[in-house]
PDB file of C-alpha atoms in Angstrom:
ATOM      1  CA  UNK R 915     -30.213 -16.689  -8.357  1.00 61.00           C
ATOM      2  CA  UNK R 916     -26.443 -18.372  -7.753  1.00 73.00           C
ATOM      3  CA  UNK R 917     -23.473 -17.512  -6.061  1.00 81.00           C
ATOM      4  CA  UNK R 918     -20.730 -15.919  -8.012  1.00 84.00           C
ATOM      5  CA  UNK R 919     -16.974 -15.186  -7.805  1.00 88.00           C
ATOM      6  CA  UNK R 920     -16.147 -11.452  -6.715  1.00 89.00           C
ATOM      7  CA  UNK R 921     -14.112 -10.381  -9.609  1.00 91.00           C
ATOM      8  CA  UNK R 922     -17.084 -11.132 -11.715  1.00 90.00           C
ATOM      9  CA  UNK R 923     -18.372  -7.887 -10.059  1.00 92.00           C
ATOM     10  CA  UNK R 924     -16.856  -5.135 -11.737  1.00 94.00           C
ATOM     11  CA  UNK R 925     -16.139  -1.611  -9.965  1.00 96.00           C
ATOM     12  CA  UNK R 926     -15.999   1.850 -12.184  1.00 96.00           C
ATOM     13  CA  UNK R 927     -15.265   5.269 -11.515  1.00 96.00           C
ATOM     14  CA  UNK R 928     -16.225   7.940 -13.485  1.00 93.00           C
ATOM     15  CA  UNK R 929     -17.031   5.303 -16.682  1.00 93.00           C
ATOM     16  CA  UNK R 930     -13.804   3.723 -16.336  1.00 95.00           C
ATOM     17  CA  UNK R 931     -12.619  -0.038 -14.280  1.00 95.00           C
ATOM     18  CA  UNK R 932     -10.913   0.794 -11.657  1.00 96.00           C
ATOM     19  CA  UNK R 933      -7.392  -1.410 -12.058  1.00 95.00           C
ATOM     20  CA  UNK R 934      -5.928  -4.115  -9.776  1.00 95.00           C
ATOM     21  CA  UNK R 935      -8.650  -4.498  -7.099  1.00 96.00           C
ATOM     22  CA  UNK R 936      -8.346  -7.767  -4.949  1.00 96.00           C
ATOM     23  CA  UNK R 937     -11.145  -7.109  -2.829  1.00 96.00           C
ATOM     24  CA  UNK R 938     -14.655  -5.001  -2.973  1.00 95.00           C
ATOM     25  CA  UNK R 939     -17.566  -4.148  -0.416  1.00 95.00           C
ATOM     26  CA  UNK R 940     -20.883  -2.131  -0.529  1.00 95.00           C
ATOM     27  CA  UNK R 941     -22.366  -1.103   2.784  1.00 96.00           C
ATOM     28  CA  UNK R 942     -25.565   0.296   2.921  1.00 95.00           C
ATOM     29  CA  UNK R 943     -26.822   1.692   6.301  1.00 96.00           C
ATOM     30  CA  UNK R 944     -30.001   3.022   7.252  1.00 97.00           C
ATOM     31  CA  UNK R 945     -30.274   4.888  10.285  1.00 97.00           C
ATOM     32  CA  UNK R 946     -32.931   4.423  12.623  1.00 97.00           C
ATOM     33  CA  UNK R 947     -35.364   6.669  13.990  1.00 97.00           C
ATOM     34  CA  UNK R 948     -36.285   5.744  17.361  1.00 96.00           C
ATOM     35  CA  UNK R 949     -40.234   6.769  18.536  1.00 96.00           C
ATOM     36  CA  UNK R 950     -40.639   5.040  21.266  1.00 96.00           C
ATOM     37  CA  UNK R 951     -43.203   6.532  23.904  1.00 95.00           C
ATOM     38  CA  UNK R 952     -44.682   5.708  27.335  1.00 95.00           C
ATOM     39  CA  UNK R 953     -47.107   4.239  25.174  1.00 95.00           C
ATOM     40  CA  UNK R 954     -44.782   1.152  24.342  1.00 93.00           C
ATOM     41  CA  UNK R 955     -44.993  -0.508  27.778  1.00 94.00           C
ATOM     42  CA  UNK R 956     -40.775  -0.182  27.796  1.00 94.00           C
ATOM     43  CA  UNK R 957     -40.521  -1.978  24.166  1.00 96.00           C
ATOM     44  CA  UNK R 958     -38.250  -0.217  21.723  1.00 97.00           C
ATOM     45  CA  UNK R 959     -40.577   0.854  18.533  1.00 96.00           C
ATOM     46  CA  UNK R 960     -38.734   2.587  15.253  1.00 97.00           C
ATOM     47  CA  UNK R 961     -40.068   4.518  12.502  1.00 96.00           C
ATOM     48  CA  UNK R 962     -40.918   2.561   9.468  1.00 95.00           C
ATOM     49  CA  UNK R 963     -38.486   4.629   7.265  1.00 94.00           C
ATOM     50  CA  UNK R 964     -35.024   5.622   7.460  1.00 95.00           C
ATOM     51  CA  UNK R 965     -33.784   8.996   8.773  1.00 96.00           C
ATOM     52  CA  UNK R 966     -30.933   8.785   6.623  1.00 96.00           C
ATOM     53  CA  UNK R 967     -29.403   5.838   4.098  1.00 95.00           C
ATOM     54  CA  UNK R 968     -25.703   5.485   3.525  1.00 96.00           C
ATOM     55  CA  UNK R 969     -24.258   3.345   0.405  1.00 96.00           C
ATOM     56  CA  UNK R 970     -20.144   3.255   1.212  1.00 97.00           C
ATOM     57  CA  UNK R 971     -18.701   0.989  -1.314  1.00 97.00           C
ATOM     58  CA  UNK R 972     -14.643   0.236  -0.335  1.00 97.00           C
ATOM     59  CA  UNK R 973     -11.945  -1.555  -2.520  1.00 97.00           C
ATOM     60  CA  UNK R 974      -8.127  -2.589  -2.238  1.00 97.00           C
ATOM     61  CA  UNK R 975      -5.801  -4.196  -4.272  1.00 96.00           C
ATOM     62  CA  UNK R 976      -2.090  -3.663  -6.177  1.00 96.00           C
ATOM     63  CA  UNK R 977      -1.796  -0.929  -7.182  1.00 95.00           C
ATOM     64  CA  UNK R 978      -0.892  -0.942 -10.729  1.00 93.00           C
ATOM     65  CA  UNK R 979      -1.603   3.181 -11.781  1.00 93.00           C
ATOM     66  CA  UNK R 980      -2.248   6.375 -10.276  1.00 93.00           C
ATOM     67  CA  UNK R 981      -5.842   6.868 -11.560  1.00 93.00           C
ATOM     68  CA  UNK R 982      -7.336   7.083  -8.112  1.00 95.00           C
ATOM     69  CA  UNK R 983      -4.101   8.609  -6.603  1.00 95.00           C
ATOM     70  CA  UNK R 984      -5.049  11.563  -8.984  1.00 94.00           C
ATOM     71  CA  UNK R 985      -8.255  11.945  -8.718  1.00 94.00           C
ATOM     72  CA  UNK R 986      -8.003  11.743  -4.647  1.00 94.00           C
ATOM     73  CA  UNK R 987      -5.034  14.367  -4.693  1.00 93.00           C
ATOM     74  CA  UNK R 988      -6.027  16.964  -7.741  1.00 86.00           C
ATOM     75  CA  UNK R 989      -9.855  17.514  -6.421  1.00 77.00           C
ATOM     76  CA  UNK R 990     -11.836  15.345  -8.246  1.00 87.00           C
ATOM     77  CA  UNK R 991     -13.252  13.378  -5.373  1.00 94.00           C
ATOM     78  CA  UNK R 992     -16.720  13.430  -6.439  1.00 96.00           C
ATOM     79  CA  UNK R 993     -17.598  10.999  -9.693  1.00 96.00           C
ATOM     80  CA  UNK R 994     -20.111   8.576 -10.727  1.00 96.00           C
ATOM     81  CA  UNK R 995     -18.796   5.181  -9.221  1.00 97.00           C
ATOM     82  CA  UNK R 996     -21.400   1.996 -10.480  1.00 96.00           C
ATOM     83  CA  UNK R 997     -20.529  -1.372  -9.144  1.00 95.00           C
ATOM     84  CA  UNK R 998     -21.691  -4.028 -11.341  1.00 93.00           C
ATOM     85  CA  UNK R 999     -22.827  -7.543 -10.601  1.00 90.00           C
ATOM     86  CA  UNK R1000     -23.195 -10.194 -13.026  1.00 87.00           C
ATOM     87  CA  UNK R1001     -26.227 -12.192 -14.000  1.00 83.00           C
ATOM     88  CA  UNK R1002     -26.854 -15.024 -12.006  1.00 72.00           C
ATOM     89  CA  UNK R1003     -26.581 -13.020  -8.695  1.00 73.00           C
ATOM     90  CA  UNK R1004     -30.045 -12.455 -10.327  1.00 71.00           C
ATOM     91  CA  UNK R1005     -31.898 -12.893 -12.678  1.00 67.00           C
ATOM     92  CA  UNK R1006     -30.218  -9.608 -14.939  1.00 68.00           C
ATOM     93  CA  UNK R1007     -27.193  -8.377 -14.212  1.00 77.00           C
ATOM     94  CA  UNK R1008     -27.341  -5.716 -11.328  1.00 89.00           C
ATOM     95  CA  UNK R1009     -25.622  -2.287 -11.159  1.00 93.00           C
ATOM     96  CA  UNK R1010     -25.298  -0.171  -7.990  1.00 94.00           C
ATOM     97  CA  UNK R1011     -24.640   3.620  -9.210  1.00 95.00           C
ATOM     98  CA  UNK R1012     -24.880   6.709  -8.312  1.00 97.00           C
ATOM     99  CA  UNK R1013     -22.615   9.397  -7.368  1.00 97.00           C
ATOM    100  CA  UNK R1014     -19.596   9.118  -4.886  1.00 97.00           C
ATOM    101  CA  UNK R1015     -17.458  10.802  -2.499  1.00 97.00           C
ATOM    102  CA  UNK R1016     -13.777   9.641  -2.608  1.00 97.00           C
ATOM    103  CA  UNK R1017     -13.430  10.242   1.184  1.00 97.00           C
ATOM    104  CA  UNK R1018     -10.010   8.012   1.051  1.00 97.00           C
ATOM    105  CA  UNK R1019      -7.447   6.832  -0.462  1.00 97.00           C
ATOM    106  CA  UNK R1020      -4.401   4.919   0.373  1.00 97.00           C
ATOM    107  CA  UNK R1021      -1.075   3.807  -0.990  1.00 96.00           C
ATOM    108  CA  UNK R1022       1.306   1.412   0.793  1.00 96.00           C
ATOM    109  CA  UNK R1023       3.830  -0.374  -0.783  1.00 94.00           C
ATOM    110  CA  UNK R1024       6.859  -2.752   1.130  1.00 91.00           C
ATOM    111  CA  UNK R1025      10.515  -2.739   0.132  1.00 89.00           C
ATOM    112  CA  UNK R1026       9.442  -6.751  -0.623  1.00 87.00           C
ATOM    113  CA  UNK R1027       6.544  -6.832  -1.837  1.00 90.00           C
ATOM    114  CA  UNK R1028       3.948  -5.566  -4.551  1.00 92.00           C
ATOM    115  CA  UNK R1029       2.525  -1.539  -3.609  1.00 95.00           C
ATOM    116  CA  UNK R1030      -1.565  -2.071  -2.368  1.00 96.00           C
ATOM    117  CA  UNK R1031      -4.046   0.683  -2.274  1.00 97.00           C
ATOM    118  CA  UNK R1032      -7.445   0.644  -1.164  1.00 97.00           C
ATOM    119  CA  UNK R1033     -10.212   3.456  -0.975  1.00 97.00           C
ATOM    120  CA  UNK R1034     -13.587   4.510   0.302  1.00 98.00           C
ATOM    121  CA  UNK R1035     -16.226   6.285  -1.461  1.00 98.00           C
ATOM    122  CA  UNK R1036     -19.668   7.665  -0.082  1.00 98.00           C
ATOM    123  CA  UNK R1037     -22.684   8.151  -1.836  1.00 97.00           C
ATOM    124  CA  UNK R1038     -23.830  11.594  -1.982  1.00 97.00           C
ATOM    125  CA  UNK R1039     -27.563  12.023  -3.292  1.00 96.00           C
ATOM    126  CA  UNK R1040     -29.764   9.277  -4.994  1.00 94.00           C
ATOM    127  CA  UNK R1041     -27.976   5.908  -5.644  1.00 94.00           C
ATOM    128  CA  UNK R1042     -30.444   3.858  -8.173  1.00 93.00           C
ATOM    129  CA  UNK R1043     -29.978  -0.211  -8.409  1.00 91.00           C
ATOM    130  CA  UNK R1044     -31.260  -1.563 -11.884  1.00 88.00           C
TER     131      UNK R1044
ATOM    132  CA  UNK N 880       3.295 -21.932 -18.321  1.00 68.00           C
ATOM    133  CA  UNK N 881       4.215 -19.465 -15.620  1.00 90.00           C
ATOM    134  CA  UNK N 882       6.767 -21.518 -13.332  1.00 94.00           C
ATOM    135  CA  UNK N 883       8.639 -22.887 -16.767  1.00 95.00           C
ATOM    136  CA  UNK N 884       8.965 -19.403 -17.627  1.00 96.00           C
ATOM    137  CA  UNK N 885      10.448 -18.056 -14.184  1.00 97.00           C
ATOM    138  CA  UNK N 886      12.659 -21.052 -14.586  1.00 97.00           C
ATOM    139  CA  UNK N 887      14.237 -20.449 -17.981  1.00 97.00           C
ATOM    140  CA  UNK N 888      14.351 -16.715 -16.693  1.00 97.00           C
ATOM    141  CA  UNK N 889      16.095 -17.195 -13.806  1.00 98.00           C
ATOM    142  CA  UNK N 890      18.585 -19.716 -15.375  1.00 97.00           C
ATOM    143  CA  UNK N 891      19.498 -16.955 -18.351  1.00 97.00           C
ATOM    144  CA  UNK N 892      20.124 -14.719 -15.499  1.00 97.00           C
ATOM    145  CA  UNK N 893      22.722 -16.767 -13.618  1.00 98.00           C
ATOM    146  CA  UNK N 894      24.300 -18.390 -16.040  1.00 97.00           C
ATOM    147  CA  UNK N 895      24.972 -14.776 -17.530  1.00 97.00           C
ATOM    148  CA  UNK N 896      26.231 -13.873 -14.048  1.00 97.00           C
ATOM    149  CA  UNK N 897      28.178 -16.182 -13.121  1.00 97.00           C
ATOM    150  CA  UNK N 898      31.207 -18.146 -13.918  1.00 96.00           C
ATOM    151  CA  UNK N 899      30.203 -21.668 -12.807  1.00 97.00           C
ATOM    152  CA  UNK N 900      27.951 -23.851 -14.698  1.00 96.00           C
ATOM    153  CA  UNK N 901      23.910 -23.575 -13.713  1.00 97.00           C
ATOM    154  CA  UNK N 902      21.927 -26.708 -14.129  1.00 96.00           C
ATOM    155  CA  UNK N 903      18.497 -28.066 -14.068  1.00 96.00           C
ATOM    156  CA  UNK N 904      19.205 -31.976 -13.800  1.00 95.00           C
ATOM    157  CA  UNK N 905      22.701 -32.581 -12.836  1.00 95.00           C
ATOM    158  CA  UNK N 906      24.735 -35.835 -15.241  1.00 95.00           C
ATOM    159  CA  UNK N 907      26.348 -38.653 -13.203  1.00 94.00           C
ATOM    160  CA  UNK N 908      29.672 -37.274 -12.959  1.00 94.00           C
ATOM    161  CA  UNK N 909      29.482 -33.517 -13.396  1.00 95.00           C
ATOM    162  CA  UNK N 910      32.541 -32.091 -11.731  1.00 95.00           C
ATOM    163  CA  UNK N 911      32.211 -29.517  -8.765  1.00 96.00           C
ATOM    164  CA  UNK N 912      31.711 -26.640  -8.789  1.00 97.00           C
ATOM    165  CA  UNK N 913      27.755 -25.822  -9.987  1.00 97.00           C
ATOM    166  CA  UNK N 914      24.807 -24.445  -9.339  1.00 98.00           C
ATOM    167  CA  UNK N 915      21.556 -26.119  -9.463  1.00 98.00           C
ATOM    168  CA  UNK N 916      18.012 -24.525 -10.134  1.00 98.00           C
ATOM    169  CA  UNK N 917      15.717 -26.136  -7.792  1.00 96.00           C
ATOM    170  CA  UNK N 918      11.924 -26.556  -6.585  1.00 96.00           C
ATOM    171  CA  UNK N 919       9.813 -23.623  -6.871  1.00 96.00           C
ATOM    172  CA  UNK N 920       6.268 -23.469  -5.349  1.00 97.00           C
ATOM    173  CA  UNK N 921       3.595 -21.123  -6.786  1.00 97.00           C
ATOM    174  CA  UNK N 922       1.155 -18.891  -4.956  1.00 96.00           C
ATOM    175  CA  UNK N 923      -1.192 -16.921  -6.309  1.00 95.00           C
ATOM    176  CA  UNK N 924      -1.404 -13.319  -6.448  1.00 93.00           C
ATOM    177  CA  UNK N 925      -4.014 -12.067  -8.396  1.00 94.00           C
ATOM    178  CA  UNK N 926      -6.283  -9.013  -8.811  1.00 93.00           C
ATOM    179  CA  UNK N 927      -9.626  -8.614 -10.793  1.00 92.00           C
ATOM    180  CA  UNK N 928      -8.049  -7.856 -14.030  1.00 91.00           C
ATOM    181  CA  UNK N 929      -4.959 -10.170 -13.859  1.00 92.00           C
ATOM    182  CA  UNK N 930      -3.056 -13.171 -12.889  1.00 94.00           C
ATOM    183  CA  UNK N 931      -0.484 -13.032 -10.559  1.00 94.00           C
ATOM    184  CA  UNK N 932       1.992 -15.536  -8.879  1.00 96.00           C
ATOM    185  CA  UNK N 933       4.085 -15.146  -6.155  1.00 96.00           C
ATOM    186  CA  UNK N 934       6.976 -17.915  -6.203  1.00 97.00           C
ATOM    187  CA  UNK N 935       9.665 -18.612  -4.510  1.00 97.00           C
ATOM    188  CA  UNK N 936      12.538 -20.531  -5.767  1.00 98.00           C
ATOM    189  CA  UNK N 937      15.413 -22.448  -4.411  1.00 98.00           C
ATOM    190  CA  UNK N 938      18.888 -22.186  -5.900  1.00 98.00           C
ATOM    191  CA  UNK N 939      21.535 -24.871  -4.773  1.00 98.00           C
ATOM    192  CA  UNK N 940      25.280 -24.283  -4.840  1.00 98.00           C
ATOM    193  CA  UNK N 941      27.729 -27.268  -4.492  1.00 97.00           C
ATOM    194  CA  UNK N 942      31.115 -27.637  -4.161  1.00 97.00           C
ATOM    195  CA  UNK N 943      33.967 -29.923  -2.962  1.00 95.00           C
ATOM    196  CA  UNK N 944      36.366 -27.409  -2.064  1.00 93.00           C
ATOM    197  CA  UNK N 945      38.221 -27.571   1.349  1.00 91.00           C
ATOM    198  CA  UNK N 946      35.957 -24.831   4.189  1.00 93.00           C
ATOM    199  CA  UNK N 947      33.220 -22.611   3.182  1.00 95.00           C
ATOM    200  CA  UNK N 948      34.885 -19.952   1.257  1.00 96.00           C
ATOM    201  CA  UNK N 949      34.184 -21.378  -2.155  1.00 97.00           C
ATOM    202  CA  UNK N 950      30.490 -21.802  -1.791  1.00 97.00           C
ATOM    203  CA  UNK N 951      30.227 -18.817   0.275  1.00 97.00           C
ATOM    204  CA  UNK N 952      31.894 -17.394  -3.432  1.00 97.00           C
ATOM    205  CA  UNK N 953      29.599 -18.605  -5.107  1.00 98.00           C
ATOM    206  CA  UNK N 954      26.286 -17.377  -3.278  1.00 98.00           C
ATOM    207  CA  UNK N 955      27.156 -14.243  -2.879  1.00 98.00           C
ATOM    208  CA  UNK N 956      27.685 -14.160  -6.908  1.00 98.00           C
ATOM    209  CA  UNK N 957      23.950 -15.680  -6.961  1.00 98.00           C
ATOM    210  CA  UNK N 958      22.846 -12.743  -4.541  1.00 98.00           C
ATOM    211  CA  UNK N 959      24.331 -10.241  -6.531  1.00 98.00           C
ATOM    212  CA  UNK N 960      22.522 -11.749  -9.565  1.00 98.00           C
ATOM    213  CA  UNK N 961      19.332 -12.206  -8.337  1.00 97.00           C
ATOM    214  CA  UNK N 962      18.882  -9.873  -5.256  1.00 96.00           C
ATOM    215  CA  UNK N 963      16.611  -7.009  -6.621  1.00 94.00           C
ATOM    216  CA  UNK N 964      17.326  -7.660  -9.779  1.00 95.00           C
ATOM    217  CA  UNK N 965      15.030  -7.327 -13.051  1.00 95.00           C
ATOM    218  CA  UNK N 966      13.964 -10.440 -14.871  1.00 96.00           C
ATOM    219  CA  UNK N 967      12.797 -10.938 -18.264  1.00 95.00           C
ATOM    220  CA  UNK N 968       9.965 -13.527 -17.736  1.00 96.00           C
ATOM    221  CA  UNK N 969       8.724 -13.996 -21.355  1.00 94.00           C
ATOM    222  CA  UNK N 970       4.805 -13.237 -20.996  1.00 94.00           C
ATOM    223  CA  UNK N 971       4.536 -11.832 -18.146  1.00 95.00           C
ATOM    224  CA  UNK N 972       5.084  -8.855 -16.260  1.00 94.00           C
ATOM    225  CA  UNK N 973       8.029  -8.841 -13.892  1.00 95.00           C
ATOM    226  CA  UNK N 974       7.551  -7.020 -10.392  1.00 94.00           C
ATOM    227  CA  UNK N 975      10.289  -7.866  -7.763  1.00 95.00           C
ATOM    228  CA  UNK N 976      12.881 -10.524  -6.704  1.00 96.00           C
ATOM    229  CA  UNK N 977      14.194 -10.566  -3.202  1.00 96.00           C
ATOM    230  CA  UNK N 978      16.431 -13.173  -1.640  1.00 97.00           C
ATOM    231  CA  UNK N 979      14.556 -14.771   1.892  1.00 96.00           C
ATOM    232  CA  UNK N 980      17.712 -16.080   3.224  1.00 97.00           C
ATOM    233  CA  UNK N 981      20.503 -18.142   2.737  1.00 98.00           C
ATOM    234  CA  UNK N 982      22.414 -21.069   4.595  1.00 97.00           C
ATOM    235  CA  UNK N 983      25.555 -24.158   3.881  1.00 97.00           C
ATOM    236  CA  UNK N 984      25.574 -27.016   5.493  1.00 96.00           C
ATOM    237  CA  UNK N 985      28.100 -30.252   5.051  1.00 96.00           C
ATOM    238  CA  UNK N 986      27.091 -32.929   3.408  1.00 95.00           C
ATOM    239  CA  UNK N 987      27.232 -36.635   5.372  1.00 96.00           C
ATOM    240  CA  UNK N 988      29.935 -37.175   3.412  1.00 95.00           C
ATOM    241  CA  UNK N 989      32.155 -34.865   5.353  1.00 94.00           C
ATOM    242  CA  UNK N 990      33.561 -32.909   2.056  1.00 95.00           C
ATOM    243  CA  UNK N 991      30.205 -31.835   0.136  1.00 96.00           C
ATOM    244  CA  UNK N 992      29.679 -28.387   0.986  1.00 97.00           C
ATOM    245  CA  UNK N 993      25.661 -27.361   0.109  1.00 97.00           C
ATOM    246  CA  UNK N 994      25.005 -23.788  -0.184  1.00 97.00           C
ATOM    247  CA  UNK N 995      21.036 -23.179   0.030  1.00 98.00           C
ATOM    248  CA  UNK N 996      19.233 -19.763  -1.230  1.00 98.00           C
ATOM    249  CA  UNK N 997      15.827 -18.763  -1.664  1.00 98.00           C
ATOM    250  CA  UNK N 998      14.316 -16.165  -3.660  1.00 97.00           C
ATOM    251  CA  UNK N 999      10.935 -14.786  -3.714  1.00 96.00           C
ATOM    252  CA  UNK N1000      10.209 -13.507  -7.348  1.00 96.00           C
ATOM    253  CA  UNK N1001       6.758 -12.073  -7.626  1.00 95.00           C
ATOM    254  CA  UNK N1002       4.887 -11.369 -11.395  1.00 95.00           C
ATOM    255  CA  UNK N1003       1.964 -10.624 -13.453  1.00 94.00           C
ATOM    256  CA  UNK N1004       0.350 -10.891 -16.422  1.00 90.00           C
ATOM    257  CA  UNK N1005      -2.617  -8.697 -17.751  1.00 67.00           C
TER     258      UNK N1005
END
């Protein structure tokens, strides 16, 4: 177990690196199912399992081709999308995968400066960590 | 090395362009006109899967010609040069060059005319 540098972690939709990222993020949220009762004397209490769990994985960066910007515009939203850590995070090298939602995608670009992108996928059904 | 290279790139670009000599170190004695390639600083501007730099780079013009009009001449020549122009930055990808601002100013000596310019040049390499 050790801290590593984030481009070490390497982000891939549907089997292929996504180019020019600067900056990645998973998010996983669990909702919360609340059960509290008169039986709780006032004191919140929560069901021991999540009503629903969320992985939303964002990146940004220069944008450097229009792989995303065609898959976000022609339809083909939905791919696999792994995110993969290297070893010494832990023990093995860990990969996040499962299938994705493209629910954004940006493109801005300055008369100055390099064009950035960034983009936001969802998971949709089982997301396996191995 | 990455600022060498945006240095020789930059010089083959102006001295190209324009019609007054463009130096790097400067002889005792070299006769105004001239230009003069100066300090660049180096930031970087990298992704995942490459390096990148974002430099800027000062270019000095100097003259001893009576009012501004020679080294205002001669800097607009260098913005025409370098102002969104394309460099060829041997191994390395070349992605924009945009002039920040520009300014002259008289020397103590009361006849050196100093024109300053900066340039922001970014680029890449895979």
């Amino acid at each position: 177990m050790a801290s590593f540098i984030g481009r070490d972690a390497i982000l891939t939709w549907n089997a292929v690196a996504i180019a020019g990222v600067k900056t990645k993020g998973l998010t996983i949220a669990n909702s919360s199912i609340d059960i509290t009762s008169g039986d709780d004397s006032g004191i919140r209490t929560l069901l021991a399992e999540a009503g629903e769990k969320t992985v939303d994985i964002t990146c940004s960066g220069v944008a450097v081709d229009t792989a995303l910007l065609e898959d976000a515009m022609s339809g083909s939203v939905s791919a696999v999308l792994s995110l993969a850590y290297p070893a010494g995070f832990d023990t093995l090298a860990t990969t996040v995968s499962g299938t994705f939602f493209m629910s954004s995608f940006a493109i801005t670009g300055e008369y100055n400066g390099a064009a950035t992108f960034d983009a936001t996928f969802n998971s949709s059904g089982a997301i396996t960590i191995a | 090395m990455s600022a060498l290279e945006l240095q020789k790139a930059i010089y083959s670009k102006l001295s190209t362009d324009l019609t007054v000599s463009v130096l790097d170190n400067v002889p005792s004695g070299t006769p105004y006109p001239y230009v003069v390639i100066g300090d660049d600083t180096l930031n970087d501007s990298s992704t995942d899967d490459f390096i990148g730099f974002q430099a800027t780079v000062t270019i000095h013009s100097w003259t001893d010609s009576e009012g501004r009009k020679q080294v205002k001449t001669i800097q607009q020549s260098i913005f025409d040069s370098l102002n969104r122009c394309t460099l060829s930055i041997s191994g390395f990808n070349f992605v924009s060059c945009t002039q920040e601002y520009s300014e002259t100013m008289l020397e103590a000596d009361g006849i050196t005319r100093h024109g300053i310019q900066r340039f922001r040049v970014l680029y890449d390499k895979s």
